[in-house]
Coordinates of C-alpha atoms in Angstrom, one line a residue:
M1 CA 54.6 76.5 119.4
P2 CA 55.8 77.7 115.9
A3 CA 59.0 76.1 114.6
T4 CA 62.3 77.8 114.9
H5 CA 63.7 78.9 111.4
I6 CA 67.4 78.8 110.9
L7 CA 69.5 80.1 108.0
V8 CA 72.6 78.0 107.3
V9 CA 75.6 79.9 105.8
E10 CA 78.2 77.4 104.6
D11 CA 80.2 77.3 101.4
E12 CA 80.9 73.5 101.5
R13 CA 77.8 71.8 100.0
L14 CA 78.2 68.5 101.8
V15 CA 78.8 70.2 105.1
A16 CA 75.8 72.4 104.6
S17 CA 73.7 69.3 103.8
A18 CA 74.8 67.6 106.9
I19 CA 74.1 70.6 109.1
R20 CA 70.6 70.8 107.5
N21 CA 69.9 67.2 108.4
E22 CA 71.0 67.7 112.0
L23 CA 68.9 70.7 112.4
E24 CA 65.8 69.0 111.0
Q25 CA 66.4 66.1 113.3
F26 CA 66.3 68.5 116.3
G27 CA 63.0 69.8 115.1
Y28 CA 64.2 73.1 113.5
E29 CA 63.2 74.3 110.1
V30 CA 65.9 75.4 107.7
S31 CA 64.8 78.6 106.0
G32 CA 67.6 78.5 103.4
V33 CA 71.2 77.7 102.7
A34 CA 73.7 80.3 101.5
S35 CA 77.3 79.9 100.4
S36 CA 78.5 83.6 100.2
A37 CA 78.1 86.8 102.2
D38 CA 75.9 88.5 99.6
E39 CA 73.6 85.5 99.3
A40 CA 73.5 85.3 103.2
V41 CA 72.4 88.9 103.5
E42 CA 69.8 88.6 100.7
K43 CA 68.2 85.4 102.3
A44 CA 68.3 86.8 105.8
V45 CA 66.4 89.9 104.7
A46 CA 64.0 87.9 102.6
T47 CA 63.2 85.0 105.1
R48 CA 63.9 86.8 108.4
P49 CA 65.1 83.7 110.2
D50 CA 65.1 83.2 114.0
L51 CA 68.9 82.4 114.0
V52 CA 71.8 82.2 111.6
L53 CA 74.5 79.5 111.7
M54 CA 77.4 81.3 110.1
D55 CA 80.6 79.8 108.7
I56 CA 83.4 82.4 108.9
H57 CA 85.3 81.4 105.7
L58 CA 83.0 81.8 102.7
Q59 CA 83.1 82.2 98.9
G60 CA 83.7 85.7 97.6
T61 CA 85.5 88.7 99.0
D62 CA 83.5 89.1 102.2
D63 CA 83.8 86.5 105.0
G64 CA 81.2 85.4 107.5
V65 CA 82.1 88.1 110.0
E66 CA 81.4 90.8 107.4
A67 CA 78.2 89.1 106.4
A68 CA 77.1 89.1 110.1
R69 CA 77.7 92.9 110.3
R70 CA 75.7 93.5 107.2
I71 CA 72.8 91.3 108.5
H72 CA 72.8 93.0 111.9
A73 CA 72.5 96.3 110.2
R74 CA 69.2 95.3 108.6
H75 CA 67.8 92.6 110.9
D76 CA 67.9 91.8 114.6
V77 CA 68.8 88.1 114.6
P78 CA 71.2 86.1 116.8
I79 CA 74.2 84.6 115.0
V80 CA 76.2 81.5 116.0
Y81 CA 79.5 81.0 114.3
L82 CA 80.7 77.6 113.0
S83 CA 84.5 77.6 112.2
A84 CA 87.5 75.4 112.0
F85 CA 89.6 78.3 113.2
S86 CA 90.0 79.5 116.7
D87 CA 92.9 81.9 116.4
P88 CA 92.6 85.0 118.6
Q89 CA 92.3 87.4 115.7
T90 CA 89.3 85.5 114.2
V91 CA 87.6 85.1 117.6
R92 CA 88.1 88.9 118.3
R93 CA 86.6 89.9 115.0
A94 CA 83.6 87.6 115.6
S95 CA 83.1 88.9 119.2
E96 CA 82.8 92.4 117.8
T97 CA 79.6 91.4 116.0
E98 CA 78.0 90.5 119.4
A99 CA 77.9 86.8 118.5
F100 CA 75.6 84.5 120.5
G101 CA 77.9 81.5 120.2
Y102 CA 81.1 80.2 118.6
L103 CA 81.5 76.5 117.8
I104 CA 84.7 74.9 116.7
K105 CA 84.5 72.3 114.0
P106 CA 84.2 69.4 114.4
Y107 CA 81.5 69.6 117.1
E108 CA 79.1 67.1 118.8
E109 CA 75.4 67.1 117.7
R110 CA 74.2 67.9 121.2
E111 CA 76.7 70.7 121.5
L112 CA 75.2 72.3 118.4
Q113 CA 71.7 72.0 119.8
T114 CA 72.6 73.3 123.2
T115 CA 74.4 76.3 121.6
I116 CA 71.4 77.1 119.4
E117 CA 69.0 76.9 122.4
M118 CA 71.2 79.0 124.6
A119 CA 71.6 81.6 121.8
L120 CA 67.8 81.7 121.2
A121 CA 67.1 82.0 125.0
K122 CA 69.7 84.8 125.3
H123 CA 68.3 86.6 122.3
R124 CA 64.7 86.4 123.7
A125 CA 65.9 87.7 127.1
E126 CA 67.8 90.6 125.4
R127 CA 64.8 91.4 123.3
R128 CA 62.6 91.5 126.3
L129 CA 65.1 93.7 128.1
E130 CA 65.3 96.0 125.1
E131 CA 61.5 96.2 125.0
T132 CA 61.4 97.0 128.7
R133 CA 64.1 99.6 128.2
R134 CA 62.1 101.2 125.4
W135 CA 58.9 101.2 127.4
L136 CA 60.7 102.8 130.3
A137 CA 62.3 105.4 128.0
A138 CA 58.9 106.2 126.5
V139 CA 57.4 106.6 130.0
Y140 CA 60.3 108.7 131.3
N141 CA 60.3 110.8 128.1
G142 CA 56.6 111.3 128.3
I143 CA 56.5 112.8 131.8
A144 CA 57.1 116.4 132.5
D145 CA 59.6 115.9 135.3
A146 CA 63.3 115.7 134.5
V147 CA 64.6 112.2 135.4
I148 CA 68.3 111.6 135.7
A149 CA 69.7 108.2 136.7
I150 CA 73.2 108.4 138.4
D151 CA 75.6 105.5 138.8
P152 CA 77.6 104.7 141.9
D153 CA 80.5 106.8 140.6
D154 CA 78.1 109.8 140.5
R155 CA 78.0 109.9 136.7
V156 CA 74.9 110.2 134.5
H157 CA 73.6 106.8 133.4
F158 CA 70.3 107.9 131.9
A159 CA 68.5 111.2 131.3
N160 CA 65.0 111.7 129.8
A161 CA 63.9 114.4 127.3
A162 CA 62.6 116.7 130.0
A163 CA 66.1 116.8 131.6
E164 CA 67.5 118.4 128.5
K165 CA 65.0 121.3 128.8
L166 CA 66.3 122.0 132.3
T167 CA 70.0 121.2 132.0
G168 CA 70.6 122.0 128.3
W169 CA 72.4 118.6 127.9
P170 CA 71.0 116.2 125.2
P171 CA 70.5 112.9 126.9
E172 CA 72.9 111.0 124.7
E173 CA 75.6 113.6 125.4
A174 CA 75.0 113.7 129.2
I175 CA 75.7 110.0 129.7
S176 CA 79.0 109.2 131.5
H177 CA 79.5 112.9 132.5
P178 CA 79.7 113.8 136.2
A179 CA 76.1 114.4 137.5
T180 CA 77.3 117.6 139.2
K181 CA 78.4 118.9 135.8
V182 CA 75.3 118.0 133.9
C183 CA 72.8 119.0 136.7
V184 CA 74.1 122.1 138.3
L185 CA 71.9 122.7 141.4
R186 CA 72.5 125.7 143.6
T187 CA 70.8 127.3 146.6
E188 CA 69.5 130.9 146.2
A189 CA 72.8 132.0 147.9
G190 CA 74.8 130.1 145.2
A191 CA 75.9 127.1 147.4
P192 CA 76.1 123.7 145.6
V193 CA 73.3 121.3 146.4
L194 CA 73.8 118.0 144.5
E195 CA 77.1 117.0 145.9
G196 CA 76.0 117.0 149.5
T197 CA 72.6 115.5 148.7
L198 CA 74.1 112.6 146.8
A199 CA 76.4 111.9 149.7
E200 CA 73.4 112.0 152.1
V201 CA 71.5 109.5 150.0
A202 CA 74.5 107.2 149.9
R203 CA 74.9 107.4 153.6
S204 CA 71.3 107.1 154.7
G205 CA 70.1 104.7 151.9
A206 CA 66.8 106.7 151.9
S207 CA 65.2 109.3 149.6
V208 CA 66.2 112.9 150.2
D209 CA 64.3 116.0 149.0
L210 CA 66.1 118.9 147.5
P211 CA 66.3 121.9 149.8
Q212 CA 63.6 124.5 149.5
G213 CA 64.7 127.4 147.2
A214 CA 67.0 125.2 145.0
W215 CA 67.8 126.4 141.5
I216 CA 69.0 124.5 138.5
I217 CA 71.5 126.3 136.3
G218 CA 71.3 125.2 132.7
R219 CA 74.3 124.8 130.3
R220 CA 73.7 128.3 128.9
G221 CA 73.6 129.9 132.3
V222 CA 69.7 130.1 132.5
G223 CA 68.4 129.3 135.9
F224 CA 65.0 127.8 137.1
P225 CA 63.6 127.3 140.6
V226 CA 63.1 123.6 141.1
E227 CA 61.9 121.0 143.6
G228 CA 62.7 117.3 143.5
T229 CA 63.8 114.1 145.2
L230 CA 66.9 111.9 145.1
S231 CA 66.2 108.2 145.7
P232 CA 68.6 105.3 146.0
I233 CA 68.4 102.4 143.5
H234 CA 69.1 98.9 145.1
D235 CA 69.4 95.4 143.6
A236 CA 67.5 92.4 144.9
R237 CA 70.2 91.9 147.7
G238 CA 70.0 95.5 148.8
A239 CA 73.3 96.6 147.2
R240 CA 73.2 100.2 146.0
L241 CA 73.3 100.5 142.2
G242 CA 73.0 104.3 142.0
T243 CA 70.6 107.2 142.5
V244 CA 67.7 108.6 140.5
L245 CA 67.0 112.3 140.6
A246 CA 63.5 113.5 139.7
V247 CA 63.3 117.3 139.5
R248 CA 60.7 119.7 138.1
D249 CA 60.7 123.3 137.1
I250 CA 58.4 125.2 139.6
S251 CA 58.8 128.6 138.0
P252 CA 55.2 128.5 136.4
R253 CA 53.8 127.6 139.8
I254 CA 55.8 130.4 141.5
E255 CA 54.8 132.8 138.9
F256 CA 51.1 131.8 139.2
E257 CA 51.2 132.2 142.9
R258 CA 53.0 135.5 142.4
A259 CA 50.3 136.7 140.0
K260 CA 47.6 135.7 142.5
Q261 CA 49.4 137.6 145.3
Q262 CA 49.7 140.6 143.0
N263 CA 46.0 140.5 142.1
E264 CA 45.1 140.2 145.8
Q265 CA 47.4 143.2 146.7
R266 CA 45.9 145.3 143.9
R267 CA 42.4 144.3 145.1
L268 CA 43.2 145.4 148.7
R269 CA 44.8 148.6 147.5
G270 CA 41.7 149.3 145.4
Q271 CA 39.5 148.7 148.4
K272 CA 41.6 151.0 150.6
M273 CA 41.6 153.7 147.9
D274 CA 37.8 153.4 147.4
A275 CA 37.3 153.7 151.2
A276 CA 39.7 156.6 151.4
A277 CA 38.0 158.3 148.4
R278 CA 34.6 158.0 150.0
V279 CA 35.8 159.4 153.3
A280 CA 37.7 162.2 151.5
G281 CA 34.7 163.2 149.5
G282 CA 32.5 163.4 152.5
L283 CA 35.1 165.2 154.6
S284 CA 35.8 167.8 151.9
A285 CA 32.2 168.7 151.6
H286 CA 31.8 169.2 155.3
L287 CA 35.1 171.0 155.6
N288 CA 34.2 173.4 152.9
N289 CA 31.0 174.3 154.7
L290 CA 32.8 174.8 158.0
L291 CA 35.6 176.7 156.4
T292 CA 33.2 179.0 154.6
A293 CA 31.7 179.9 157.9
I294 CA 35.1 180.4 159.6
L295 CA 36.6 182.5 156.8
G296 CA 33.4 184.5 156.5
N297 CA 33.4 185.3 160.2
T298 CA 37.1 186.1 160.3
S299 CA 36.8 188.5 157.3
L300 CA 33.9 190.2 159.0
A301 CA 35.8 190.5 162.2
L302 CA 38.9 191.9 160.5
S303 CA 36.8 194.4 158.5
G304 CA 35.2 195.7 161.6
N305 CA 36.5 197.9 164.5
L306 CA 38.8 195.3 166.0
G307 CA 41.5 197.3 167.6
G308 CA 44.5 198.8 166.0
P309 CA 46.8 197.1 163.3
D310 CA 49.1 195.8 166.1
S311 CA 46.4 194.8 168.5
R312 CA 46.6 191.3 170.1
E313 CA 43.0 190.5 169.0
R314 CA 43.7 191.3 165.3
E315 CA 46.8 189.1 165.4
L316 CA 44.9 186.1 166.7
I317 CA 42.1 186.5 164.2
E318 CA 44.7 186.7 161.4
R319 CA 46.3 183.5 162.6
V320 CA 42.9 181.8 162.4
E321 CA 42.4 183.1 158.9
V322 CA 45.8 181.7 157.8
A323 CA 45.1 178.3 159.3
A324 CA 41.6 178.3 157.6
H325 CA 43.2 179.0 154.2
Q326 CA 45.6 176.0 154.8
A327 CA 42.6 173.9 155.7
A328 CA 40.9 175.1 152.5
K329 CA 43.8 173.8 150.5
L330 CA 43.6 170.5 152.3
A331 CA 39.9 170.3 151.5
E332 CA 40.6 171.0 147.9
R333 CA 43.2 168.2 147.9
L334 CA 40.7 165.9 149.5
Q335 CA 38.1 166.8 146.9
M336 CA 40.5 166.2 144.0
F337 CA 41.6 162.9 145.5
A338 CA 38.0 161.7 145.8
A339 CA 37.2 162.8 142.3
L340 CA 40.3 161.2 140.6
S341 CA 40.7 158.0 142.6
G342 CA 37.1 157.2 142.3
R343 CA 37.1 158.1 138.6
P344 CA 37.6 155.0 136.4
A345 CA 40.2 155.6 133.6
G346 CA 38.5 156.8 130.5
Q347 CA 39.2 155.3 127.1
L348 CA 42.9 154.4 127.1
L349 CA 44.2 155.8 123.8
P350 CA 47.7 155.4 122.3
L351 CA 49.8 158.5 123.2
D352 CA 53.1 159.9 122.3
L353 CA 54.6 160.2 125.8
D354 CA 57.5 162.4 124.7
Q355 CA 55.1 165.0 123.4
Q356 CA 52.8 164.7 126.4
M357 CA 55.7 165.0 128.8
S358 CA 56.9 168.2 127.0
E359 CA 53.6 169.8 127.7
L360 CA 53.6 168.7 131.3
L361 CA 57.0 170.2 131.8
N362 CA 55.8 173.6 130.9
D363 CA 53.1 173.3 133.6
L364 CA 55.6 171.9 136.1
R365 CA 58.1 174.8 135.6
L366 CA 55.3 177.2 136.6
R367 CA 54.3 175.3 139.7
I368 CA 57.6 174.1 141.1
D369 CA 59.8 176.2 143.3
E370 CA 62.3 178.0 141.0
R371 CA 65.2 176.7 143.2
V372 CA 64.4 173.2 141.9
G373 CA 66.0 172.5 138.5
I374 CA 64.3 170.2 136.1
S375 CA 66.1 167.7 133.8
Y376 CA 64.3 165.7 131.1
R377 CA 65.5 162.9 128.8
A378 CA 63.5 160.5 126.6
E379 CA 64.9 157.6 124.7
A380 CA 64.6 157.9 120.9
G381 CA 61.9 155.6 119.4
L382 CA 59.9 155.5 122.6
W383 CA 57.1 152.9 122.4
P384 CA 53.5 154.2 122.5
V385 CA 51.4 153.5 125.5
A386 CA 47.7 153.7 126.0
V387 CA 46.7 156.3 128.8
D388 CA 44.1 158.5 130.1
E389 CA 45.7 161.9 129.7
L390 CA 44.1 163.6 132.7
L391 CA 45.0 160.8 135.1
F392 CA 48.5 160.3 133.7
G393 CA 49.2 164.1 133.9
Q394 CA 48.0 164.2 137.5
A395 CA 50.2 161.3 138.5
I396 CA 53.3 163.0 137.1
L397 CA 52.3 166.2 138.9
E398 CA 51.9 164.4 142.2
L399 CA 55.4 162.9 141.9
A400 CA 56.9 166.2 141.0
L401 CA 55.2 167.9 144.0
N402 CA 56.4 165.1 146.2
A403 CA 60.0 165.6 144.9
E404 CA 59.7 169.4 145.6
D405 CA 58.7 168.7 149.2
A406 CA 61.8 166.5 149.6
M407 CA 64.1 169.4 148.5
P408 CA 63.1 172.4 150.6
E409 CA 66.4 174.1 149.9
G410 CA 66.2 173.4 146.2
G411 CA 67.8 170.6 144.1
L412 CA 67.3 168.7 140.9
L413 CA 64.1 167.0 139.6
T414 CA 64.9 164.5 136.9
L415 CA 62.4 162.9 134.5
E416 CA 63.5 160.1 132.2
M417 CA 61.6 157.7 129.9
E418 CA 62.9 154.6 128.2
N419 CA 61.8 151.3 126.7
T420 CA 62.4 148.2 128.8
A421 CA 61.5 144.5 128.6
I422 CA 60.8 142.4 131.7
A423 CA 61.8 138.8 131.4
A424 CA 61.4 135.9 133.9
D425 CA 65.0 136.5 135.2
D426 CA 64.0 140.1 136.1
L427 CA 61.0 139.2 138.3
P428 CA 62.9 138.6 141.6
S429 CA 64.1 142.3 141.5
H430 CA 60.6 143.7 140.6
T431 CA 58.0 142.7 143.2
D432 CA 54.9 143.8 141.3
A433 CA 56.3 143.3 137.8
L434 CA 54.6 141.6 134.8
L435 CA 56.2 139.9 131.9
G436 CA 56.5 141.8 128.6
E437 CA 57.5 145.2 127.2
F438 CA 57.0 148.5 129.0
V439 CA 57.8 152.2 128.9
R440 CA 59.5 153.2 132.2
I441 CA 58.9 156.7 133.4
R442 CA 61.4 157.6 136.1
V443 CA 61.0 160.6 138.4
S444 CA 63.9 161.2 140.8
D445 CA 65.0 163.9 143.1
S446 CA 68.2 164.9 144.9
G447 CA 66.4 165.3 148.2
H448 CA 66.9 163.9 151.7
G449 CA 65.6 160.4 150.8
M450 CA 63.6 158.0 153.0
K451 CA 64.4 155.3 155.5
P452 CA 63.2 151.7 154.5
A453 CA 60.5 151.7 157.2
I454 CA 58.9 154.9 155.7
R455 CA 59.5 153.8 152.1
A456 CA 57.4 150.6 152.7
H457 CA 54.2 152.7 153.4
V458 CA 54.5 155.6 150.9
F459 CA 51.6 154.4 148.7
E460 CA 49.2 153.9 151.5
P461 CA 46.3 156.4 151.7
C462 CA 46.8 159.2 154.3
F463 CA 50.3 158.1 155.2
T464 CA 52.6 161.1 155.4
T465 CA 55.7 162.3 157.3
K466 CA 55.3 165.9 156.4
Q467 CA 54.5 168.4 159.1
S468 CA 52.8 171.1 157.1
G469 CA 49.1 171.5 157.4
D470 CA 48.4 171.1 153.7
A471 CA 49.9 167.5 153.6
A472 CA 47.2 164.8 153.5
G473 CA 49.3 161.8 152.4
L474 CA 47.1 161.4 149.4
G475 CA 49.4 162.2 146.4
L476 CA 51.4 159.0 146.2
A477 CA 48.3 156.8 146.9
L478 CA 46.7 158.6 143.9
V479 CA 49.8 157.8 141.8
S480 CA 49.5 154.1 142.7
S481 CA 45.8 154.0 141.9
V482 CA 46.3 155.7 138.5
V483 CA 49.1 153.3 137.5
D484 CA 47.0 150.3 138.5
Q485 CA 44.2 151.6 136.2
H486 CA 46.7 151.7 133.4
H487 CA 47.7 148.0 134.0
G488 CA 51.2 148.9 135.1
W489 CA 53.0 149.2 138.4
V490 CA 55.1 151.8 140.3
E491 CA 58.3 151.2 142.3
C492 CA 60.0 153.4 144.9
S493 CA 63.7 153.3 145.6
S494 CA 65.2 155.6 148.2
H495 CA 68.1 155.9 150.7
A496 CA 68.5 158.5 153.4
N497 CA 70.4 161.5 152.1
H498 CA 70.7 160.1 148.6
G499 CA 67.4 161.1 147.1
T500 CA 64.3 159.2 146.0
R501 CA 63.4 157.6 142.7
F502 CA 59.9 156.5 141.5
D503 CA 59.7 154.2 138.4
I504 CA 56.3 153.9 136.6
Y505 CA 56.0 151.0 134.2
L506 CA 53.3 151.2 131.6
P507 CA 52.7 148.4 129.1
R508 CA 53.6 149.0 125.5
Y509 CA 50.6 149.5 123.3
G510 CA 50.1 147.2 120.4
E511 CA 52.6 144.7 119.1
Q512 CA 54.8 143.1 121.8
Q513 CA 58.2 142.1 120.5
T514 CA 58.3 139.1 122.8
V515 CA 55.8 137.6 120.5
R516 CA 57.6 137.5 117.1
Q517 CA 55.3 138.4 114.3
P518 CA 55.5 136.3 111.1
A519 CA 53.0 136.4 108.4
A520 CA 49.6 135.6 109.8
T521 CA 49.0 131.9 110.3
A522 CA 46.1 132.1 107.9
T523 CA 48.8 132.3 105.1
R524 CA 50.5 129.2 106.4
P525 CA 49.7 125.9 104.6
R526 CA 47.0 123.7 106.1
G527 CA 48.0 120.3 107.2
D528 CA 46.5 117.0 106.0
A529 CA 44.2 117.2 109.1
P530 CA 42.9 120.2 111.1
T531 CA 45.5 121.3 113.7
I532 CA 44.3 121.8 117.3
L533 CA 46.4 123.6 120.0
L534 CA 45.4 122.2 123.4
C535 CA 46.6 124.4 126.3
D536 CA 46.1 123.0 129.8
A537 CA 48.3 123.2 132.9
D538 CA 47.4 119.6 134.0
P539 CA 49.6 117.0 132.1
M540 CA 47.0 114.3 132.5
V541 CA 44.4 116.5 130.9
R542 CA 46.8 117.4 128.0
E543 CA 47.6 113.7 127.4
V544 CA 44.0 112.4 127.5
G545 CA 42.9 115.3 125.3
R546 CA 45.7 114.6 122.8
Q547 CA 44.7 111.0 122.6
M548 CA 41.0 111.7 122.2
L549 CA 41.7 114.2 119.4
E550 CA 44.3 112.2 117.6
E551 CA 42.0 109.1 117.6
R552 CA 39.6 111.2 115.5
G553 CA 42.4 112.2 113.1
Y554 CA 43.3 115.7 114.3
H555 CA 46.9 117.0 114.5
V556 CA 47.5 118.1 118.1
L557 CA 49.9 120.7 119.5
L558 CA 50.3 120.9 123.3
A559 CA 51.1 123.7 125.7
A560 CA 51.3 123.8 129.5
D561 CA 50.9 127.5 130.1
G562 CA 49.9 130.8 128.5
L563 CA 53.3 131.8 127.2
E564 CA 54.1 128.4 125.8
A565 CA 50.7 128.4 124.0
V566 CA 51.6 131.7 122.3
S567 CA 55.1 130.4 121.4
V568 CA 53.7 127.0 120.0
Y569 CA 51.0 128.8 118.1
H570 CA 53.7 131.2 116.6
D571 CA 56.2 128.5 115.7
A572 CA 53.7 126.1 114.2
D573 CA 54.7 125.0 110.7
R574 CA 51.1 124.8 109.6
R575 CA 47.9 126.8 110.2
V576 CA 46.4 126.3 113.7
D577 CA 42.7 125.8 113.0
L578 CA 41.6 126.0 116.7
A579 CA 43.0 126.6 120.1
I580 CA 41.5 125.1 123.3
L581 CA 42.5 127.3 126.2
D582 CA 41.9 126.4 129.9
L583 CA 40.9 129.4 131.9
N584 CA 43.3 128.5 134.7
V585 CA 46.6 128.2 132.8
P586 CA 49.5 130.0 134.5
R587 CA 51.8 132.8 133.3
L588 CA 49.2 134.4 131.0
T589 CA 45.5 134.3 131.4
A590 CA 43.4 132.7 128.7
Y591 CA 42.1 136.1 127.7
A592 CA 45.6 137.5 127.4
V593 CA 46.6 134.4 125.3
L594 CA 43.7 135.1 123.0
E595 CA 44.8 138.7 122.6
K596 CA 48.3 137.6 121.6
L597 CA 47.0 134.9 119.3
L598 CA 45.0 137.6 117.5
Q599 CA 48.2 139.6 117.1
I600 CA 49.7 136.6 115.3
D601 CA 46.6 135.7 113.4
P602 CA 43.6 138.0 113.2
Q603 CA 41.5 134.9 112.2
A604 CA 42.4 132.9 115.4
R605 CA 39.6 130.9 116.9
V606 CA 39.4 129.5 120.4
L607 CA 37.4 127.3 122.7
F608 CA 37.6 128.1 126.4
S609 CA 37.6 125.2 128.9
G610 CA 37.1 125.0 132.6
G611 CA 35.1 123.7 135.5
Y612 CA 33.0 126.8 136.1
F613 CA 32.0 129.8 134.0
A614 CA 30.7 132.9 135.9
E615 CA 30.4 135.1 132.8
D616 CA 29.7 135.1 129.1
L617 CA 32.9 134.0 127.5
T618 CA 31.7 134.2 124.0
D619 CA 31.8 138.0 123.8
S620 CA 35.2 138.3 122.0
G621 CA 34.4 139.6 118.7
G622 CA 33.4 136.2 117.3
H623 CA 36.8 134.7 118.1
T624 CA 35.5 132.5 120.9
L625 CA 33.4 129.7 119.4
G626 CA 32.2 128.0 122.6
V627 CA 32.9 126.9 126.1
L628 CA 33.9 123.3 127.1
T629 CA 32.9 122.4 130.6
K630 CA 35.1 120.1 132.6
P631 CA 34.9 117.2 133.1
Y632 CA 34.2 116.3 129.5
R633 CA 34.1 113.0 127.6
Q634 CA 35.5 112.3 124.1
K635 CA 32.1 112.7 122.4
E636 CA 31.6 116.1 124.0
L637 CA 35.1 117.2 123.1
I638 CA 34.9 116.0 119.5
D639 CA 31.4 117.4 119.0
M640 CA 32.4 120.8 120.3
V641 CA 35.6 120.9 118.1
A642 CA 33.6 119.8 115.1
R643 CA 31.1 122.6 115.6
A644 CA 33.9 125.1 116.1
L645 CA 35.7 124.1 113.0
A646 CA 32.5 124.3 111.0
H647 CA 32.5 128.1 111.8
T648 CA 36.1 128.7 110.6

């Protein structure tokens, strides 16, 4: 075992010599002797002893207590004071330096040795405890879940870095504050959660899960849906020391599930529309043939000698002719529905919606009942959208005709267009919404409105409440299909006797303001090593990927979802040389992430990663430099990255 080195600080030369002899007899090595505070600090820094024996009264302006403070500021070493003074003021000043011992002169030799050994043992224990604390802090700060330790008085004892992201409280500031103030948990209805859950843990002595639908409200008022567990902390004898709360933000998961549900609903709607279009196309052809025969025969009958103008026979034939004309209109609607719903959107080109709507209004005024007034308003600076003019125009016409039917005695048809941004907080009130910037086209009427049971089915093919023979229940289904083809969505709001409102959301064409646009990253300085952005939803994959890349000298940036990847790429203080994008990241697809990266940097380059590739992923204008199949080893990852960087 290596010898223990001790620095002796004593201004009496004979006393210092005696102490040195005693220490050497005990088997210690004296690393030096100092007689002043300045000399003590200098030798402590130079020799880094295992312990300092410090006399309090020294030569010079600073005493031993001040010397101990200066040594502690630069070197973690236990200090034992040797002093002939034991007055309360001196002892108090010495205790403030976290002394490991205080011996009153004169002392017994064994008393000195015992004090030194106890001080060394205590310091070793404290160092191990500090190392354990640092290990635990590194572990807790390295995990994605927020971890908050709560003492028996329900005050915060510890919080990791992830807790700051959810609560808005820096860990060092949160300590000693009431846990219910730092971690504000609420049900969806707004009822407090943490207070009752802490009480339940204290009462039962067992772990308790947060209720389903819990939300955490951050310091700035921003809320996140969360799930988590409160668990009691007990000492070796079973006494409760406190509670630990582990909580995680589940909004990415909810959004991912929501996106999956939206895609499934769109797929089912598309299947219904395709089936209805095929049926409508076939029916319209047969109906036209039959109606041609019916109308031809009625016209022949009416042109012949069929009684007088007021005869019963002529009246019946005329009724048949009227019904046939109505059926012909229905067949025409079926044919148009089949043609448009089955027609994929042509090339979506950026369009000035204000100008397009002005042209549509002229057509609407000719086709809508003159008792229906038309009001139009468009926000100044309306964002461009990419549309198929034919399909868009037909969708607006269908909404206008639907509004006309809802106002048989006349009323007001209102068309409005404005820019709007959908953020995460807006999603609960928009069932089919996407994140980003959109132009909202609102078509509303002052008609009789709809009951909720009817409103829920308005976009289904062939659903209608109208009694007239020319109603096929196809117009609103067509609107929904057209909007889907334009990557947007449509919402219906209506109340009985209070009119109906349809809101169409079409994505803004080009630059999205939610992705701030600095100078392209190609103009940013390169780092000392290539910078890699690794985007993967799995924290274990992110961590092992980071380690594999950093071991080979790469600078690594991490992101857990698509939106975070765009934000990290945007905010990087150096050029990002390559992005590795997992195909299954939530919030934005890997393809959408690539599109947004190209808006930030036209020279962006990516590798896709995933467990299965059903299509050619390299067809992206030369921006995708390869596909990385999971699971991969370090050599496969590094080789792929090296080949990709060689192309940049």
